[in-house]
Amino acid sequence: MERLRRFSQYLAALVGNSYWLFPWKAPIYQGPIKRVCFPGLNCYSCPAASMACPLGSIQNFFASFRVNLHAGIFHPGFYVIGSMGLIGSVIGRMPCGWICPFGLIQEWLNRVPLPRIRLWRPLMWLRYLFLVLFVVLMPLFVVDSLGYGSTWFCKLICPAGTLEAGLPLIWLEKGLRAAVGWLFAWKLFVLLLIIFWSMVTSRPFCRVICPLGLFFGLFNRTSWLKLNFLADRCVGCKACARVCPTGVSFFDGTDDINGTTCIRCLRCVSICPAGSVKAEFGPVMGKDYHGKEIGVGHPQ
Amino acid sequence: MRRRLPLLLTVFAVGLIAWGIAHGEVQEVWRKAVTICLSCVGIG
C-alpha cells in the first residue's frame, strides 16, 4: 500500500509538472489542460506546471468578483469549488496523501535525521483562519481603487509558490532579480520556516496552514471513502498512531478517525495487526458494529 | 436523507461544475493560469 501511495505521489507530481519545454519555448505552459484544476497544492506560475492551482484560481475569482459583478458578470468560482468539492465528496482528503506534490516534499524533508518536535495541537485551528481570512475574505474585501482584490494567500503565505514558481522564475529570468524586494524576502522566510519545521515535525504545513487540505478534510465525514475503526478488535499496540503522518490518534478516542486532519494515506489500515481499521467506499453512509453511522464523531 | 449525504454532495458538486462551465468560468481559470503573476509569487 505504501509503495502504491509513493508511486501515486511521484506520478501526480510528474503529471502536474509535465511541461519541460519551458527553457526553449514559452516560459509557462499555455495549453488546454490548464483549464483543469490540479487536486493539490501546485503553483500554476511554476514553469513546468501543466494544470491550474485550485487555491490560486479561487482567489482570483474572489479578487475580481466585485469588478466582474459591476460589469454584469457573475463569476463566483463555482467551477473551482465544484471541482474540488467533487473530489472531496468522493475521497475526502485523500489527494493530500496520494497526490499533493508539496505533501511529498514535506515527507522527504521529514526523513532528515533530526530530533522530533510534536505539534502543539491548538495550532491546527489556524487552518480555519488561513482559509477564511486569506483565501476568502481578503481577496473579496481588501481591494484597490479599481475594486480588484489580490491573491493574498499566494502573495503572503504560500511556500509552494515560492519553491515551485518564485525561485525557478528568478533563476531563469535574470531581469526579475532586480524586482525582488521585501515581499519575496518574507516569502523566502516562510518557505525556510516550513522546510525546517518539516524536518522536525511531520507535515506541519498540511496540519497548520493548508486551506486546500482543510477544504478536502471537511468532506472526510461525508465522503464516499470512509475509515471505520472497530474498537472491539483493537489490541492497543498504538501502531496506527506511530505511523500516522498527521498525528491522528483515534485508537484511544482522542481524535475522530474521519476528522479533518486525516489525509487518508491508509497507513493505519495496512499496519494494524488486528485488522481493526477498515477503509469503506460507497455513496451512502455505512454503519459500524454498534449501528452508528460511520463519519459521525466528535469534531476535531 | 442523512445516509444519502455523500451522494447528494457529489451531485451538488457536479452541478456547480456544470454551472461554471456554462457561464464561462473555465475560460477565466485558463486565462489566469497561463499568465505568470509575479506579485502572486512575491516578486515585484
Coordinates of N, CA and C in Angstrom, one line a residue, chain A residues 28 30-31 34-35 45 60-61 64 68 74-79 82-83 85-86 89 151 154-155 165 169 176 179 184 222 224 283-285 293 296, chain B residues 2-7 9-10 13-14 16-17 19-21 23-30 32-44:
Chain A
I28 N 5.9 29.4 -19.8 CA 4.9 28.8 -19.0 C 4.0 28.0 -19.9
Q30 N 0.7 26.9 -21.8 CA -0.5 27.7 -22.1 C -1.5 26.8 -22.8
G31 N -1.4 25.5 -22.7 CA -2.3 24.6 -23.4 C -3.6 24.4 -22.7
K34 N -4.6 23.4 -18.9 CA -4.6 24.4 -17.7 C -6.0 24.9 -17.4
R35 N -7.0 24.4 -18.1 CA -8.3 24.7 -17.7 C -8.8 23.8 -16.5
S45 N 2.0 29.2 -11.7 CA 3.1 30.0 -12.2 C 4.4 29.3 -12.3
N60 N -8.4 34.2 -7.4 CA -8.6 35.1 -8.5 C -10.0 35.4 -8.7
F61 N -10.9 34.4 -8.6 CA -12.3 34.6 -8.8 C -12.8 35.6 -7.7
S64 N -11.5 39.3 -8.3 CA -12.1 40.0 -9.4 C -13.7 40.0 -9.3
N68 N -16.1 42.2 -11.8 CA -17.0 41.4 -12.7 C -18.5 41.6 -12.4
F74 N -21.4 37.4 -13.3 CA -21.4 36.7 -12.0 C -20.6 35.5 -12.1
H75 N -19.3 35.6 -11.6 CA -18.4 34.5 -11.6 C -17.9 34.3 -10.2
P76 N -18.6 33.5 -9.4 CA -18.2 33.3 -8.0 C -17.2 32.1 -7.9
G77 N -16.8 31.5 -9.0 CA -15.8 30.4 -8.9 C -16.4 29.1 -8.6
F78 N -17.7 28.9 -9.0 CA -18.4 27.6 -8.8 C -17.6 26.5 -9.5
Y79 N -17.0 26.7 -10.6 CA -16.3 25.7 -11.3 C -15.1 25.1 -10.5
G82 N -16.7 23.5 -7.3 CA -17.3 22.2 -7.7 C -16.3 21.2 -8.0
S83 N -15.2 21.5 -8.6 CA -14.2 20.6 -9.0 C -13.5 20.0 -7.7
G85 N -14.9 20.1 -4.7 CA -16.0 19.5 -4.0 C -16.3 18.1 -4.5
L86 N -16.2 17.9 -5.8 CA -16.4 16.6 -6.4 C -15.4 15.6 -5.9
S89 N -15.9 15.1 -2.1 CA -17.1 14.4 -1.7 C -16.9 12.9 -2.0
T151 N -4.5 38.0 -4.6 CA -4.5 36.6 -4.2 C -3.6 36.5 -2.9
C154 N -1.5 33.4 -1.8 CA -0.4 33.2 -2.6 C 0.7 34.2 -2.4
K155 N 0.3 35.5 -2.2 CA 1.2 36.6 -2.1 C 1.9 36.6 -0.8
A165 N 7.6 28.3 -8.1 CA 7.4 29.4 -9.1 C 8.4 30.5 -8.9
L169 N 11.6 31.1 -11.4 CA 11.5 32.2 -12.3 C 12.7 33.2 -12.1
L176 N 14.4 39.6 -13.6 CA 13.5 39.6 -12.5 C 14.2 39.8 -11.2
A179 N 13.7 43.0 -9.4 CA 12.4 43.2 -8.8 C 12.1 42.6 -7.5
F184 N 9.3 39.2 -1.3 CA 10.0 37.9 -1.6 C 10.8 37.5 -0.5
T222 N -18.2 12.8 5.3 CA -19.3 12.5 4.4 C -18.9 12.0 3.1
W224 N -17.5 9.4 0.1 CA -17.8 8.0 -0.2 C -16.7 7.1 0.5
P283 N -21.7 5.3 -1.8 CA -22.3 6.6 -1.9 C -23.3 6.9 -0.8
V284 N -23.5 5.9 0.1 CA -24.3 6.2 1.3 C -23.5 5.9 2.5
M285 N -23.9 6.6 3.6 CA -23.2 6.4 4.9 C -23.3 4.9 5.3
E293 N -23.7 5.6 12.5 CA -23.2 5.9 11.1 C -21.8 6.3 11.1
V296 N -19.8 10.0 11.8 CA -20.4 10.8 12.8 C -19.6 10.7 14.1
Chain B
R2 N -30.0 11.8 5.5 CA -28.6 11.9 6.0 C -27.7 10.8 5.5
R3 N -28.3 9.6 5.3 CA -27.5 8.5 4.8 C -27.0 8.7 3.4
R4 N -27.8 9.5 2.6 CA -27.5 9.8 1.2 C -26.7 11.0 1.0
L5 N -26.2 11.6 2.1 CA -25.5 12.9 2.0 C -24.3 12.8 1.1
P6 N -23.4 11.7 1.2 CA -22.3 11.6 0.3 C -22.7 11.8 -1.2
L7 N -23.8 11.1 -1.6 CA -24.2 11.1 -3.0 C -24.8 12.5 -3.3
L9 N -23.9 15.4 -2.0 CA -22.8 16.3 -2.1 C -22.1 16.2 -3.5
T10 N -22.0 14.9 -3.9 CA -21.3 14.7 -5.2 C -22.2 15.3 -6.3
A13 N -21.8 19.0 -6.3 CA -20.5 19.5 -6.8 C -20.6 19.4 -8.4
V14 N -21.1 18.3 -8.9 CA -21.2 18.2 -10.4 C -22.1 19.4 -10.9
L16 N -22.4 22.4 -9.6 CA -21.5 23.6 -9.6 C -20.6 23.6 -10.8
I17 N -20.0 22.5 -11.1 CA -19.0 22.4 -12.2 C -19.8 22.7 -13.5
W19 N -22.5 24.5 -13.9 CA -22.8 25.9 -13.9 C -21.6 26.7 -14.3
G20 N -20.5 26.4 -13.7 CA -19.2 27.1 -14.1 C -18.9 27.0 -15.5
I21 N -19.0 25.8 -16.1 CA -18.7 25.6 -17.5 C -19.7 26.4 -18.4
H23 N -21.2 29.0 -17.7 CA -21.1 30.5 -17.6 C -19.7 31.0 -17.8
G24 N -18.8 30.2 -18.5 CA -17.5 30.7 -18.9 C -16.5 30.8 -17.9
E25 N -16.7 30.1 -16.7 CA -15.6 30.2 -15.7 C -14.4 29.4 -16.0
V26 N -14.5 28.4 -16.9 CA -13.4 27.6 -17.3 C -12.4 28.4 -18.0
Q27 N -12.9 29.3 -18.9 CA -12.0 30.1 -19.7 C -11.3 31.1 -18.8
E28 N -12.0 31.6 -17.7 CA -11.3 32.5 -16.8 C -10.2 31.8 -16.0
V29 N -10.5 30.6 -15.6 CA -9.4 29.8 -14.9 C -8.2 29.7 -15.8
W30 N -8.4 29.4 -17.1 CA -7.3 29.2 -18.0 C -6.6 30.6 -18.2
K32 N -6.2 33.1 -16.3 CA -5.4 33.4 -15.1 C -4.2 32.5 -15.0
A33 N -4.4 31.2 -15.3 CA -3.4 30.2 -15.1 C -2.3 30.2 -16.2
V34 N -2.5 30.9 -17.3 CA -1.5 30.9 -18.4 C -0.6 32.2 -18.3
T35 N -0.9 33.1 -17.4 CA -0.1 34.3 -17.2 C 0.7 34.2 -15.9
I36 N 2.0 34.5 -16.0 CA 2.8 34.5 -14.8 C 2.4 35.7 -13.9
C37 N 1.9 35.4 -12.8 CA 1.5 36.5 -11.9 C 2.7 36.7 -10.9
L38 N 3.6 37.7 -11.2 CA 4.8 37.9 -10.4 C 4.4 38.3 -9.0
S39 N 3.5 39.2 -8.8 CA 3.2 39.6 -7.5 C 2.6 38.5 -6.6
C40 N 1.9 37.5 -7.4 CA 1.3 36.4 -6.6 C 2.4 35.5 -6.0
V41 N 3.6 35.5 -6.6 CA 4.7 34.6 -6.1 C 5.7 35.5 -5.3
G42 N 5.3 36.7 -5.0 CA 6.1 37.6 -4.1 C 7.2 38.4 -4.8
I43 N 7.1 38.5 -6.2 CA 8.1 39.3 -6.9 C 7.5 40.6 -7.4
G44 N 8.1 41.7 -7.1 CA 7.6 43.0 -7.6 C 6.7 43.6 -6.6

